[in-house]
PDB file of C-alpha atoms in Angstrom:
ATOM      1  CA  MET A   1      -0.118   0.192   0.035  1.00  0.00           C
ATOM      2  CA  ARG A   2       1.361   3.142  -0.359  1.00  0.00           C
ATOM      3  CA  VAL A   3       1.583   5.719   1.868  1.00  0.00           C
ATOM      4  CA  PRO A   4       1.286   9.725   1.575  1.00  0.00           C
ATOM      5  CA  SER A   5       3.646  11.747   0.855  1.00  0.00           C
ATOM      6  CA  ASN A   6       2.128  14.566   3.015  1.00  0.00           C
ATOM      7  CA  LEU A   7       1.906  12.849   5.640  1.00  0.00           C
ATOM      8  CA  LYS A   8       4.917  12.858   8.741  1.00  0.00           C
ATOM      9  CA  PRO A   9       6.111   9.033   9.449  1.00  0.00           C
ATOM     10  CA  GLY A  10       4.346   8.488  12.881  1.00  0.00           C
ATOM     11  CA  GLN A  11       1.183  10.281  12.234  1.00  0.00           C
ATOM     12  CA  ALA A  12      -2.199   9.353  11.645  1.00  0.00           C
ATOM     13  CA  GLU A  13      -5.274  10.636  10.337  1.00  0.00           C
ATOM     14  CA  PHE A  14      -8.924   9.199  10.858  1.00  0.00           C
ATOM     15  CA  ASN A  15     -11.753   9.652   9.553  1.00  0.00           C
ATOM     16  CA  MET A  16     -14.643  10.901  11.126  1.00  0.00           C
ATOM     17  CA  THR A  17     -17.872  10.224   8.603  1.00  0.00           C
ATOM     18  CA  PRO A  18     -19.296   6.743  10.020  1.00  0.00           C
ATOM     19  CA  MET A  19     -19.108   7.958  13.754  1.00  0.00           C
ATOM     20  CA  ILE A  20     -21.037  11.297  12.446  1.00  0.00           C
ATOM     21  CA  ASP A  21     -23.331   8.311  10.723  1.00  0.00           C
ATOM     22  CA  VAL A  22     -23.485   6.935  13.476  1.00  0.00           C
ATOM     23  CA  VAL A  23     -24.574   9.714  16.251  1.00  0.00           C
ATOM     24  CA  PHE A  24     -26.889  11.388  13.805  1.00  0.00           C
ATOM     25  CA  LEU A  25     -28.702   8.009  13.687  1.00  0.00           C
ATOM     26  CA  LEU A  26     -28.654   7.109  17.156  1.00  0.00           C
ATOM     27  CA  ILE A  27     -30.567  10.619  17.598  1.00  0.00           C
ATOM     28  CA  ILE A  28     -33.138  10.330  15.405  1.00  0.00           C
ATOM     29  CA  PHE A  29     -33.503   6.983  17.128  1.00  0.00           C
ATOM     30  CA  PHE A  30     -33.753   8.383  20.813  1.00  0.00           C
ATOM     31  CA  LEU A  31     -35.903  11.271  18.832  1.00  0.00           C
ATOM     32  CA  VAL A  32     -38.632   8.887  17.456  1.00  0.00           C
ATOM     33  CA  SER A  33     -39.000   6.601  20.572  1.00  0.00           C
ATOM     34  CA  SER A  34     -39.625   9.486  22.888  1.00  0.00           C
ATOM     35  CA  HIS A  35     -42.088  10.363  20.811  1.00  0.00           C
ATOM     36  CA  LEU A  36     -43.707   7.230  20.873  1.00  0.00           C
ATOM     37  CA  ALA A  37     -43.666   6.861  24.575  1.00  0.00           C
ATOM     38  CA  LYS A  38     -45.299  10.104  24.573  1.00  0.00           C
ATOM     39  CA  GLN A  39     -48.024   8.784  22.321  1.00  0.00           C
ATOM     40  CA  GLU A  40     -48.502   5.613  24.941  1.00  0.00           C
ATOM     41  CA  ALA A  41     -49.044   7.760  27.967  1.00  0.00           C
ATOM     42  CA  GLN A  42     -51.882   9.693  25.629  1.00  0.00           C
ATOM     43  CA  MET A  43     -53.824   7.172  24.946  1.00  0.00           C
ATOM     44  CA  PRO A  44     -57.722   7.736  24.975  1.00  0.00           C
ATOM     45  CA  LEU A  45     -58.330   6.076  28.351  1.00  0.00           C
ATOM     46  CA  PRO A  46     -61.612   7.408  30.422  1.00  0.00           C
ATOM     47  CA  LEU A  47     -58.662   7.317  34.108  1.00  0.00           C
ATOM     48  CA  PRO A  48     -59.903   6.620  37.390  1.00  0.00           C
ATOM     49  CA  THR A  49     -60.864  10.129  39.310  1.00  0.00           C
ATOM     50  CA  ALA A  50     -58.761  10.292  42.946  1.00  0.00           C
ATOM     51  CA  GLN A  51     -58.361  13.301  44.960  1.00  0.00           C
ATOM     52  CA  SER A  52     -54.998  11.854  46.033  1.00  0.00           C
ATOM     53  CA  GLY A  53     -53.209  12.141  42.564  1.00  0.00           C
ATOM     54  CA  GLN A  54     -49.913  13.505  43.185  1.00  0.00           C
ATOM     55  CA  GLU A  55     -47.967  15.566  40.003  1.00  0.00           C
ATOM     56  CA  ILE A  56     -45.036  14.010  37.829  1.00  0.00           C
ATOM     57  CA  ILE A  57     -42.113  15.316  39.673  1.00  0.00           C
ATOM     58  CA  ASP A  58     -39.614  13.060  38.984  1.00  0.00           C
ATOM     59  CA  ASP A  59     -39.995  12.967  34.487  1.00  0.00           C
ATOM     60  CA  GLN A  60     -36.717  11.743  33.981  1.00  0.00           C
ATOM     61  CA  GLN A  61     -37.275   8.594  35.807  1.00  0.00           C
ATOM     62  CA  PRO A  62     -37.279   5.247  33.152  1.00  0.00           C
ATOM     63  CA  ARG A  63     -40.610   4.429  32.603  1.00  0.00           C
ATOM     64  CA  VAL A  64     -42.679   1.388  31.105  1.00  0.00           C
ATOM     65  CA  VAL A  65     -46.443   2.029  30.756  1.00  0.00           C
ATOM     66  CA  VAL A  66     -48.680  -0.451  30.068  1.00  0.00           C
ATOM     67  CA  ASN A  67     -52.315   0.169  29.844  1.00  0.00           C
ATOM     68  CA  ILE A  68     -54.955  -1.754  29.981  1.00  0.00           C
ATOM     69  CA  GLU A  69     -58.522  -1.691  28.532  1.00  0.00           C
ATOM     70  CA  VAL A  70     -62.014  -2.497  30.012  1.00  0.00           C
ATOM     71  CA  ASP A  71     -61.862  -6.406  28.138  1.00  0.00           C
ATOM     72  CA  GLY A  72     -58.402  -6.696  30.080  1.00  0.00           C
ATOM     73  CA  SER A  73     -56.617  -6.339  27.248  1.00  0.00           C
ATOM     74  CA  LEU A  74     -53.005  -5.110  28.011  1.00  0.00           C
ATOM     75  CA  ILE A  75     -50.928  -2.994  25.618  1.00  0.00           C
ATOM     76  CA  LEU A  76     -47.421  -1.793  26.040  1.00  0.00           C
ATOM     77  CA  ALA A  77     -45.581   0.084  24.075  1.00  0.00           C
ATOM     78  CA  GLY A  78     -48.342   0.094  21.703  1.00  0.00           C
ATOM     79  CA  ARG A  79     -49.310  -3.338  20.742  1.00  0.00           C
ATOM     80  CA  ARG A  80     -50.850  -5.680  22.606  1.00  0.00           C
ATOM     81  CA  VAL A  81     -49.761  -8.465  24.657  1.00  0.00           C
ATOM     82  CA  PRO A  82     -50.936 -11.773  26.088  1.00  0.00           C
ATOM     83  CA  ALA A  83     -50.645 -11.544  29.844  1.00  0.00           C
ATOM     84  CA  ASP A  84     -48.361 -14.408  30.058  1.00  0.00           C
ATOM     85  CA  GLN A  85     -45.730 -12.726  28.003  1.00  0.00           C
ATOM     86  CA  LEU A  86     -46.002  -9.637  30.480  1.00  0.00           C
ATOM     87  CA  THR A  87     -43.840 -10.822  33.036  1.00  0.00           C
ATOM     88  CA  GLU A  88     -40.602 -11.461  30.062  1.00  0.00           C
ATOM     89  CA  ARG A  89     -41.582  -8.058  28.509  1.00  0.00           C
ATOM     90  CA  LEU A  90     -41.666  -5.743  31.549  1.00  0.00           C
ATOM     91  CA  SER A  91     -37.717  -8.441  32.342  1.00  0.00           C
ATOM     92  CA  ALA A  92     -36.116  -7.614  29.503  1.00  0.00           C
ATOM     93  CA  GLU A  93     -37.471  -3.171  30.364  1.00  0.00           C
ATOM     94  CA  ARG A  94     -35.764  -3.543  33.818  1.00  0.00           C
ATOM     95  CA  GLN A  95     -32.521  -5.743  31.802  1.00  0.00           C
ATOM     96  CA  ARG A  96     -32.236  -2.177  29.970  1.00  0.00           C
ATOM     97  CA  SER A  97     -33.456   0.631  31.532  1.00  0.00           C
ATOM     98  CA  GLY A  98     -31.785  -0.046  35.073  1.00  0.00           C
ATOM     99  CA  ASP A  99     -33.435  -1.255  38.888  1.00  0.00           C
ATOM    100  CA  SER A 100     -34.799   2.637  39.125  1.00  0.00           C
ATOM    101  CA  ILE A 101     -37.687   1.811  36.309  1.00  0.00           C
ATOM    102  CA  GLU A 102     -41.089   2.664  36.858  1.00  0.00           C
ATOM    103  CA  LEU A 103     -44.488   0.625  35.813  1.00  0.00           C
ATOM    104  CA  ARG A 104     -47.350   3.204  35.308  1.00  0.00           C
ATOM    105  CA  ILE A 105     -50.602   1.746  34.569  1.00  0.00           C
ATOM    106  CA  ARG A 106     -53.213   3.572  33.312  1.00  0.00           C
ATOM    107  CA  CYS A 107     -56.778   1.767  33.208  1.00  0.00           C
ATOM    108  CA  ASP A 108     -60.065   2.552  31.771  1.00  0.00           C
ATOM    109  CA  ARG A 109     -62.209   3.753  35.147  1.00  0.00           C
ATOM    110  CA  GLN A 110     -64.666   0.469  34.196  1.00  0.00           C
ATOM    111  CA  THR A 111     -61.716  -1.652  34.361  1.00  0.00           C
ATOM    112  CA  PRO A 112     -62.559  -4.433  37.286  1.00  0.00           C
ATOM    113  CA  TYR A 113     -59.375  -5.138  39.922  1.00  0.00           C
ATOM    114  CA  ALA A 114     -58.844  -8.602  38.612  1.00  0.00           C
ATOM    115  CA  ASN A 115     -57.841  -7.511  35.089  1.00  0.00           C
ATOM    116  CA  VAL A 116     -55.463  -5.364  36.921  1.00  0.00           C
ATOM    117  CA  LYS A 117     -54.580  -7.535  39.399  1.00  0.00           C
ATOM    118  CA  PRO A 118     -51.819  -9.677  36.709  1.00  0.00           C
ATOM    119  CA  VAL A 119     -50.013  -6.273  35.769  1.00  0.00           C
ATOM    120  CA  MET A 120     -49.075  -5.667  39.381  1.00  0.00           C
ATOM    121  CA  LEU A 121     -47.879  -9.678  39.714  1.00  0.00           C
ATOM    122  CA  ALA A 122     -45.969  -9.120  36.666  1.00  0.00           C
ATOM    123  CA  ALA A 123     -44.326  -6.342  37.726  1.00  0.00           C
ATOM    124  CA  THR A 124     -43.135  -7.541  41.748  1.00  0.00           C
ATOM    125  CA  GLU A 125     -41.777 -11.018  38.992  1.00  0.00           C
ATOM    126  CA  ALA A 126     -39.591  -9.039  36.772  1.00  0.00           C
ATOM    127  CA  GLY A 127     -38.203  -7.164  39.675  1.00  0.00           C
ATOM    128  CA  ILE A 128     -40.137  -3.623  39.194  1.00  0.00           C
ATOM    129  CA  TRP A 129     -41.305  -2.768  42.650  1.00  0.00           C
ATOM    130  CA  SER A 130     -42.378   1.457  41.816  1.00  0.00           C
ATOM    131  CA  ILE A 131     -45.747   1.290  40.230  1.00  0.00           C
ATOM    132  CA  ALA A 132     -47.718   4.078  40.023  1.00  0.00           C
ATOM    133  CA  PHE A 133     -51.024   4.340  38.650  1.00  0.00           C
ATOM    134  CA  SER A 134     -52.671   6.912  36.465  1.00  0.00           C
ATOM    135  CA  VAL A 135     -55.789   8.946  37.714  1.00  0.00           C
ATOM    136  CA  ILE A 136     -57.627  12.563  37.109  1.00  0.00           C
ATOM    137  CA  ARG A 137     -58.588  14.707  39.747  1.00  0.00           C
ATOM    138  CA  PRO A 138     -62.615  14.810  40.242  1.00  0.00           C
ATOM    139  CA  GLU A 139     -63.205  18.508  38.819  1.00  0.00           C
ATOM    140  CA  ASP A 140     -61.432  17.120  35.713  1.00  0.00           C
ATOM    141  CA  ALA A 141     -62.947  14.674  34.764  1.00  0.00           C
ATOM    142  CA  ARG A 142     -66.175  16.376  33.604  1.00  0.00           C
TER     143      ARG A 142
END
């Protein structure tokens, strides 16, 4: 291989183009994934009401949202998930995001507790101990 004559011996040069391409692809990936996460939290569900509801304080904490419909169907990451696969999916999210992950349960206000209990059990089996419910204040429900 022929060495360019304008370089001094022992001097190397790096091609930054592939690294810049990778950085741009990562930026695009995170923009798209954050947009999908926001859409999931805004899925139209008539949430239950609660006087003790609190505003989200730490919005930077890693979070996974499970939506539960009246018929008991589960929606995780915008896709329907069978109840028997929920534990492994939550475990994978915990592995990816770390131990400080929070599970946010959003359910229809008509959903019976029998449909919520398996989600909570799957979370504890996956090692997720921080569980919160999405609610609205009674005055906002009108």
